[in-house]
Amino acid sequence: MCNSTSLTQKQEKLERHYGAQMSVPLLYEPYYHRAAYSYPNLFIIPQEDPKGIYPASWGFVPESVKSNIMFYRKKHNSWNARSEGVFDIDSSFRKSIRNKRCLVLADGFFEPHYYPGNTKAVPHYCYIPESNGKRKTFVFAGLYSELDDELFSCTILTKEANPFFAEVHNKKKRMPLVLDDTFQNEWLNNFDSDKPIKEIIEHGFSKEDFHSHPVSTDLYKNVETNLPYIIEPVEPPLTLF
């Protein structure tokens, strides 16, 4: 599961890097931590407009139930979509996986890690470091729905963890589908069959080397965490045996 992300890059850098313009510039502010529980806006590049960056409420809502959004969200946890089931006939994501795919912009995300002998999780911040000490922007493979004119909801695809993320997210062993740069444009293509989409899901995870480190457990508390300190490394807890 991926339910906390960061995007600390300036708007101008994002627009230049992705060759896309922010659709509502006044809505964008860099952030250190946004949690899915409050259905915040993430920023997506949708399949229908690869030259635009749009805010999208985190928590997918099918267009067929857009008249009762909160009722749907109370019944369904739709922050993530398990990639193994998105094509199933009863999947809420079945329509979007075929024609409403998106890139979800980020430069980091948080996963729970359990240290030996400790029953409580410690959040780990996961990111791709750059040589200048900063973090690289990347994209999650996402799906979206359009609930009104340019009013979107979105979800992030997840899959079975690779060896690195199985060590980080060491209880459920899942990871978000971070797309390699070579697959980002393909994810937004229109296809005549499901095969190329499934191939991207299977083989499209980033080839970049991710790093992770423990961060403050404030992330799990009811305190303000959209602050620079929340992505800074802390000492890991002592193991109890």
Coordinates of C-alpha atoms in Angstrom, one line a residue:
M1 CA 0.0 0.0 0.0
C2 CA 1.1 3.5 -0.7
N3 CA -0.8 6.2 1.2
S4 CA 1.7 8.9 1.9
T5 CA 3.8 10.9 -0.7
S6 CA 5.9 14.0 -1.2
L7 CA 6.4 16.3 -4.1
T8 CA 8.8 19.1 -3.1
Q9 CA 9.7 20.3 -6.6
K10 CA 8.9 23.8 -7.8
Q11 CA 6.2 24.1 -10.4
E12 CA 8.5 25.5 -13.1
K13 CA 10.8 22.4 -12.7
L14 CA 7.9 20.0 -13.1
E15 CA 6.6 21.8 -16.1
R16 CA 10.0 21.9 -17.8
H17 CA 10.8 18.2 -17.0
Y18 CA 7.5 16.8 -18.2
G19 CA 6.8 19.3 -21.0
A20 CA 3.4 20.0 -19.5
Q21 CA 1.6 23.0 -18.1
M22 CA -0.1 23.2 -14.7
S23 CA -3.8 23.5 -15.4
V24 CA -4.6 25.4 -12.2
P25 CA -1.3 27.1 -11.2
L26 CA -2.7 28.6 -8.0
L27 CA -3.5 25.2 -6.6
Y28 CA 0.0 23.9 -6.7
E29 CA 2.2 24.1 -3.7
P30 CA 5.2 21.8 -3.1
Y31 CA 4.6 19.4 -0.1
Y32 CA 6.6 17.2 2.1
H33 CA 3.8 14.9 3.2
R34 CA 0.3 14.3 2.0
A35 CA -1.7 11.3 3.4
A36 CA -4.5 9.6 1.5
Y37 CA -6.8 9.5 4.5
S38 CA -7.8 13.2 3.9
Y39 CA -8.3 12.7 0.1
P40 CA -5.8 15.5 -0.8
N41 CA -5.0 16.6 -4.3
L42 CA -2.1 14.8 -6.0
F43 CA -1.0 16.1 -9.4
I44 CA -1.5 13.9 -12.5
I45 CA -0.8 13.9 -16.2
P46 CA -3.9 12.3 -17.7
Q47 CA -4.1 10.1 -20.8
E48 CA -6.6 12.5 -22.4
D49 CA -4.2 15.5 -22.1
P50 CA -0.5 14.5 -21.9
K51 CA 0.5 18.2 -22.0
G52 CA -1.4 19.2 -18.9
I53 CA -0.8 18.7 -15.1
Y54 CA -4.1 18.5 -13.2
P55 CA -5.0 18.2 -9.5
A56 CA -6.8 15.0 -8.7
S57 CA -8.3 14.0 -5.4
W58 CA -6.5 10.9 -4.0
G59 CA -9.1 8.2 -3.7
F60 CA -10.6 6.8 -6.9
V61 CA -14.3 7.2 -7.4
P62 CA -15.9 5.5 -10.5
E63 CA -17.7 8.0 -12.7
S64 CA -20.9 5.9 -12.4
V65 CA -21.2 6.9 -8.7
K66 CA -20.0 10.5 -8.8
S67 CA -23.3 11.7 -7.4
N68 CA -22.4 10.2 -4.0
I69 CA -18.7 10.5 -3.6
M70 CA -18.4 10.4 0.1
F71 CA -20.7 7.4 0.5
Y72 CA -18.5 5.5 -1.9
R73 CA -15.3 6.4 -0.2
K74 CA -16.7 5.3 3.2
K75 CA -17.3 1.8 1.8
H76 CA -14.2 1.5 -0.4
N77 CA -10.5 2.1 0.2
S78 CA -9.5 3.3 -3.3
W79 CA -6.2 5.1 -2.7
N80 CA -4.4 2.1 -4.3
A81 CA -5.4 -0.3 -7.0
R82 CA -3.8 -3.8 -6.9
S83 CA -2.4 -4.3 -10.3
E84 CA -3.2 -8.0 -10.2
G85 CA -6.9 -7.4 -10.2
V86 CA -7.5 -4.2 -12.3
F87 CA -8.8 -6.2 -15.3
D88 CA -11.2 -8.3 -13.4
I89 CA -14.8 -8.1 -14.5
D90 CA -16.0 -6.8 -11.1
S91 CA -13.1 -4.3 -10.7
S92 CA -14.0 -0.7 -10.1
F93 CA -10.9 0.2 -12.1
R94 CA -11.7 -2.0 -15.2
K95 CA -12.8 1.0 -17.3
S96 CA -10.0 3.3 -16.3
I97 CA -7.2 0.8 -16.8
R98 CA -8.1 0.8 -20.5
N99 CA -8.6 4.4 -21.3
K100 CA -8.0 6.6 -18.2
R101 CA -4.5 6.0 -17.1
C102 CA -2.3 8.7 -15.7
L103 CA 1.1 9.6 -14.4
V104 CA 1.0 10.6 -10.7
L105 CA 3.9 13.0 -9.9
A106 CA 6.1 12.5 -6.8
D107 CA 9.6 12.7 -5.5
G108 CA 9.2 10.4 -2.5
F109 CA 6.8 8.1 -0.6
F110 CA 6.5 6.6 2.8
E111 CA 6.3 2.9 3.7
P112 CA 5.9 1.2 7.2
H113 CA 8.9 -0.9 8.3
Y114 CA 9.0 -3.3 11.3
Y115 CA 12.3 -3.6 13.1
P116 CA 13.1 -6.9 14.9
G117 CA 11.4 -7.2 18.3
N118 CA 9.2 -4.0 17.7
T119 CA 5.5 -4.3 17.2
K120 CA 5.0 -0.8 16.0
A121 CA 5.9 0.3 12.5
V122 CA 8.5 3.0 11.8
P123 CA 7.9 5.0 8.6
H124 CA 10.6 4.9 6.0
Y125 CA 11.0 7.6 3.3
C126 CA 11.7 6.2 -0.1
Y127 CA 13.3 8.3 -2.9
I128 CA 15.7 8.3 -5.8
P129 CA 18.8 10.4 -4.9
E130 CA 20.5 12.7 -7.4
S131 CA 24.2 13.4 -7.5
N132 CA 23.6 17.0 -6.2
G133 CA 22.1 15.7 -3.0
K134 CA 18.5 16.4 -4.1
R135 CA 15.8 13.9 -5.1
K136 CA 14.7 12.9 -8.5
T137 CA 11.1 13.4 -9.6
F138 CA 9.4 10.2 -10.7
V139 CA 5.9 9.1 -11.5
F140 CA 3.6 6.4 -10.2
A141 CA 1.4 4.5 -12.7
G142 CA -2.1 5.8 -11.9
L143 CA -5.7 5.6 -12.9
Y144 CA -8.2 8.4 -12.8
S145 CA -11.9 9.3 -13.2
E146 CA -13.4 12.5 -14.3
L147 CA -16.2 13.5 -11.8
D148 CA -16.9 16.8 -13.4
D149 CA -15.3 19.1 -16.0
E150 CA -11.6 18.8 -15.1
L151 CA -12.5 17.5 -11.6
F152 CA -10.5 14.3 -11.2
S153 CA -10.1 11.5 -8.7
C154 CA -7.1 9.1 -8.9
T155 CA -5.5 6.0 -7.5
I156 CA -1.9 4.5 -7.5
L157 CA -1.2 1.0 -8.8
T158 CA 0.6 -1.3 -6.5
K159 CA 2.2 -4.7 -7.1
E160 CA 4.2 -7.4 -5.3
A161 CA 7.4 -5.9 -3.9
N162 CA 10.8 -6.4 -5.5
P163 CA 13.7 -7.5 -3.2
F164 CA 14.5 -3.9 -2.1
F165 CA 11.0 -2.9 -1.2
A166 CA 10.2 -6.3 0.4
E167 CA 12.9 -5.4 2.9
V168 CA 11.4 -1.9 3.4
H169 CA 7.7 -2.8 3.4
N170 CA 8.5 -6.0 5.2
K171 CA 5.1 -7.0 6.5
K172 CA 2.7 -6.8 3.5
K173 CA 5.6 -6.7 0.9
R174 CA 3.9 -4.4 -1.6
M175 CA 5.2 -1.4 -3.6
P176 CA 3.7 1.3 -5.7
L177 CA 4.3 0.9 -9.5
V178 CA 7.0 3.6 -10.2
L179 CA 7.3 3.7 -13.9
D180 CA 10.7 3.7 -15.5
D181 CA 11.3 6.8 -17.7
T182 CA 11.2 4.6 -20.8
F183 CA 7.6 3.6 -20.1
Q184 CA 6.1 6.9 -19.0
N185 CA 4.9 8.0 -22.5
E186 CA 3.7 4.4 -23.3
W187 CA 1.5 4.4 -20.2
L188 CA -0.5 7.3 -21.7
N189 CA -0.8 5.7 -25.2
N190 CA -4.0 4.3 -26.6
F191 CA -3.9 0.6 -27.2
D192 CA -6.1 -1.8 -29.2
S193 CA -5.7 -4.6 -26.6
D194 CA -4.8 -5.2 -22.9
K195 CA -1.5 -6.9 -23.7
P196 CA 0.8 -3.9 -23.8
I197 CA -0.8 -2.5 -20.6
K198 CA -0.2 -5.8 -18.8
E199 CA 3.4 -5.8 -20.1
I200 CA 4.1 -2.3 -18.7
I201 CA 2.6 -3.4 -15.3
E202 CA 4.8 -6.5 -15.4
H203 CA 8.1 -5.0 -16.6
G204 CA 7.8 -1.2 -16.3
F205 CA 9.1 -0.6 -12.8
S206 CA 11.8 1.9 -12.5
K207 CA 15.4 0.8 -13.0
E208 CA 16.7 3.6 -10.8
D209 CA 18.2 2.8 -7.5
F210 CA 15.9 3.7 -4.6
H211 CA 17.1 4.7 -1.2
S212 CA 15.2 4.7 2.1
H213 CA 15.7 5.8 5.6
P214 CA 13.6 5.9 8.8
V215 CA 11.8 9.1 9.6
S216 CA 9.9 10.5 12.5
T217 CA 6.9 8.5 13.8
D218 CA 5.1 11.8 13.9
L219 CA 3.9 10.6 10.5
Y220 CA 1.5 8.3 12.3
K221 CA 0.3 11.0 14.7
N222 CA -2.4 13.6 14.5
V223 CA 0.1 16.5 14.1
E224 CA 1.2 18.8 11.3
T225 CA 3.7 16.8 9.2
N226 CA 3.8 18.8 6.0
L227 CA 7.1 20.2 7.1
P228 CA 10.7 19.6 6.0
Y229 CA 11.7 17.6 9.0
I230 CA 9.3 14.8 8.1
I231 CA 11.6 13.5 5.3
E232 CA 14.8 13.8 7.3
P233 CA 16.5 10.6 8.6
V234 CA 16.3 9.7 12.2
E235 CA 18.0 7.0 14.3
P236 CA 16.3 3.6 13.9
P237 CA 14.8 2.1 17.1
L238 CA 16.8 -0.4 19.1
T239 CA 16.0 -4.0 18.4
L240 CA 14.5 -5.8 21.3
F241 CA 16.4 -9.1 20.8

